[in-house]
């Protein structure tokens, strides 16, 4: 597969295989045109009965980004469960897990390093709060991440907004019937895109019934 | 953007812009190699703490596909809510909505027209049944749909499995701790890929705070 790079690509499979979590960004602003292209790509995803139950709040204002970042960082410092999760993680014996959690901790401490934060919200569709309801929003989120990768922009999918939802609601002036579903920092990467670590596909695919694996 | 076609593409943006719901398939079998490629692409998606909490059940056995199809079709005939939803829909004044729901009704009546059914399951991760839990499975589902599009395979994302979950569990021998999250027919399309109908992106993107739109 493709080598590590910070460049964009229009190859579908290259984008899919190298869209890894990026947690360091250059400070360069992101041109409007690239944001529009990534966001429009997001909206091309399927949703139940094509309801498109989404709004996308793009946060570039430095004061707002700083306020979101400070709220998350304060939460991290005070929440015992979240702190111990990260503390165990950064001591993990699994190097890849350790690196991932170290990066997650850093970004939780300093979100505002990213020049753009994107907060997708479910809005105007069903109010269901169950797993299946995610089928009408996260495909669009994934389109956003892939399109950003294609445009040479780095992102990381987080649900940190859930940790500081009252603050996010207030800062972004979300109405009661909008539900923020992710908090996605975005910018030109100061790290490489590249292959991701995943279980072999043969182990997670079953043929005709549960547990029935085959070799490729 | 690209013209309608039934061919594959390795263009990321072409795949995103033309990945529309396909509900008619040719009867040709789908080569294993294409299934592996689409499924491996699915597994490259992000998930919370990289837990990859998924299994993918690929159903090709004709008797199993027929049994799933018959269960759904029987449910459709007996469930008042589902029937009236479709009946109202196929009389909608919005042509695009009408066509979409007519297609959905046809596929609900005869799922087994597709040579392959894919049932992604959440397994081995958090047991949370809330909207945010979808962030660890539906990005992978969207990778599957896009990769299939890239390979010239047509799919439609449905959650019909929820309507007949006991039957699906029994036929596919799902364990209690696996949760089927979608039912995705797949095959070589007997319809064109092509542009999808979506709201203009300017209407669904807000800048810095809710309701603050901008022109592109």
XYZ file of C-alpha atoms in Angstrom, chain B:
216
model
C -19.064 15.236 -11.363
C -18.865 11.782 -12.913
C -21.596 10.504 -15.190
C -23.761 7.595 -14.179
C -22.025 4.306 -14.610
C -21.959 0.711 -13.418
C -18.180 0.546 -13.486
C -15.804 0.718 -10.562
C -13.564 3.672 -9.834
C -10.491 4.360 -7.749
C -11.355 8.033 -7.435
C -12.186 8.880 -3.832
C -14.414 11.817 -4.661
C -16.134 10.051 -7.519
C -16.906 7.135 -5.204
C -18.260 9.454 -2.507
C -20.398 11.441 -4.956
C -21.851 8.474 -6.795
C -22.305 5.941 -3.988
C -26.037 5.846 -4.136
C -28.376 3.151 -2.818
C -28.519 0.284 -5.308
C -31.528 -2.013 -5.009
C -31.301 -4.089 -8.175
C -28.519 -6.509 -8.882
C -27.372 -8.825 -11.619
C -27.459 -12.449 -10.582
C -23.722 -12.930 -11.233
C -21.868 -14.236 -8.204
C -19.441 -11.829 -6.552
C -15.852 -13.079 -6.661
C -14.267 -13.768 -3.272
C -11.423 -11.421 -4.031
C -13.766 -8.434 -4.325
C -15.526 -9.332 -1.089
C -12.221 -9.575 0.770
C -11.117 -6.221 -0.602
C -14.334 -4.480 0.416
C -14.309 -6.130 3.851
C -10.665 -5.357 4.513
C -11.333 -1.726 3.594
C -14.169 -1.742 6.126
C -11.783 -2.808 8.879
C -9.466 0.136 8.203
C -11.964 2.569 9.706
C -11.403 4.198 13.082
C -13.092 2.946 16.256
C -12.964 4.102 19.873
C -9.497 3.326 21.285
C -8.972 1.224 18.150
C -11.023 -1.579 19.699
C -12.344 -2.675 16.267
C -15.461 -4.047 17.952
C -16.851 -5.779 14.888
C -17.504 -8.990 13.052
C -18.864 -9.183 9.512
C -21.167 -12.048 8.575
C -21.220 -12.596 4.832
C -24.261 -14.568 3.723
C -24.109 -16.217 0.333
C -25.883 -19.491 1.060
C -29.104 -19.331 -0.992
C -31.275 -21.054 1.642
C -30.131 -18.637 4.350
C -30.677 -15.613 2.122
C -34.116 -16.877 1.221
C -35.027 -17.457 4.871
C -33.911 -13.934 5.834
C -35.819 -12.511 2.906
C -38.991 -14.423 3.735
C -38.870 -13.349 7.370
C -38.580 -9.706 6.372
C -41.291 -9.975 3.789
C -43.637 -11.636 6.302
C -42.848 -8.919 8.855
C -43.614 -6.260 6.286
C -46.969 -7.859 5.516
C -47.953 -8.061 9.179
C -46.510 -4.897 10.724
C -49.035 -2.093 10.478
C -46.555 0.691 11.227
C -44.046 -0.439 8.636
C -46.717 -1.044 6.006
C -48.339 2.349 6.461
C -44.909 4.040 6.372
C -44.271 2.555 2.965
C -47.828 3.139 1.746
C -47.676 6.837 2.593
C -44.200 7.040 1.108
C -44.980 5.521 -2.255
C -47.766 8.100 -2.646
C -45.505 11.018 -1.692
C -45.649 14.091 -3.910
C -41.872 14.319 -3.777
C -40.755 12.202 -6.725
C -37.334 11.455 -5.283
C -38.835 10.381 -1.950
C -41.418 8.275 -3.786
C -38.790 6.472 -5.851
C -36.626 5.895 -2.801
C -39.457 4.373 -0.804
C -40.722 2.296 -3.709
C -37.229 0.874 -4.008
C -37.017 0.280 -0.265
C -40.349 -1.521 -0.335
C -39.241 -3.733 -3.208
C -36.031 -4.692 -1.503
C -37.847 -5.339 1.792
C -40.118 -7.706 -0.120
C -37.338 -9.491 -1.910
C -33.953 -9.164 -0.276
C -32.776 -12.430 -1.763
C -32.459 -10.731 -5.141
C -28.997 -9.722 -3.981
C -26.388 -12.476 -4.300
C -24.746 -11.460 -1.011
C -26.083 -10.131 2.282
C -23.638 -8.611 4.764
C -24.558 -8.345 8.431
C -22.058 -6.249 10.420
C -22.194 -6.966 14.131
C -20.872 -5.065 17.120
C -18.912 -7.552 19.184
C -16.273 -7.472 21.850
C -16.390 -3.752 22.566
C -18.581 -1.686 24.815
C -22.153 -2.916 25.222
C -23.496 0.620 25.148
C -26.743 0.982 23.240
C -26.678 4.701 22.584
C -26.192 7.008 19.638
C -22.509 7.636 20.343
C -21.745 3.909 20.341
C -22.408 4.041 16.606
C -19.120 5.945 16.229
C -17.228 2.661 16.536
C -19.093 0.709 13.859
C -20.793 2.880 11.235
C -17.566 4.492 9.986
C -16.469 0.945 9.099
C -19.841 0.273 7.470
C -19.384 3.391 5.340
C -15.889 2.260 4.334
C -17.517 -0.985 3.171
C -20.094 0.857 1.070
C -17.497 3.139 -0.506
C -15.048 0.336 -1.202
C -17.861 -1.700 -2.760
C -18.732 1.305 -4.945
C -15.080 1.580 -5.919
C -15.069 -2.084 -6.939
C -18.217 -1.687 -9.019
C -20.454 -3.375 -6.442
C -23.814 -1.937 -5.454
C -25.091 -1.859 -1.891
C -27.822 -0.264 0.164
C -27.480 0.430 3.857
C -30.538 -0.847 5.713
C -31.340 -1.566 9.348
C -34.023 -4.102 8.409
C -32.266 -6.712 10.570
C -33.740 -4.957 13.603
C -37.220 -5.899 12.345
C -36.459 -9.592 12.306
C -33.646 -9.830 14.802
C -34.628 -13.168 16.404
C -34.707 -14.809 12.954
C -31.397 -13.256 11.936
C -29.808 -14.356 15.220
C -30.994 -17.910 14.754
C -30.124 -18.242 11.077
C -26.638 -16.746 11.470
C -26.117 -18.325 14.908
C -25.200 -15.019 16.496
C -24.124 -15.257 20.134
C -25.973 -13.161 22.729
C -23.084 -10.688 22.966
C -23.052 -9.920 19.224
C -25.380 -7.186 18.031
C -26.321 -6.995 14.332
C -26.306 -3.327 13.286
C -27.177 -3.404 9.589
C -28.352 -5.619 6.754
C -26.564 -4.779 3.541
C -27.460 -6.476 0.248
C -24.560 -6.429 -2.211
C -23.947 -7.448 -5.782
C -23.108 -6.212 -9.253
C -25.639 -3.466 -9.899
C -28.434 -3.717 -12.404
C -28.827 0.046 -12.020
C -26.436 2.943 -12.402
C -24.329 4.564 -9.766
C -24.811 8.251 -9.937
C -25.321 11.576 -8.259
C -27.431 11.592 -5.105
C -29.998 14.143 -3.997
C -28.894 16.084 -0.958
C -29.561 19.465 0.569
C -27.047 22.138 -0.456
C -24.057 22.002 1.875
C -24.352 25.731 2.654
C -27.655 25.025 4.419
C -26.316 22.423 6.786
C -22.959 23.951 7.767
C -22.760 26.554 10.526
C -19.679 28.657 11.216
C -18.525 29.108 14.811
C -22.039 28.957 16.216
C -25.411 27.376 15.493
C -27.408 28.956 12.688
C -24.537 31.028 11.337
C -24.511 30.112 7.641
C -22.224 31.483 4.950
C -22.287 31.310 1.200
C -19.627 29.231 -0.416
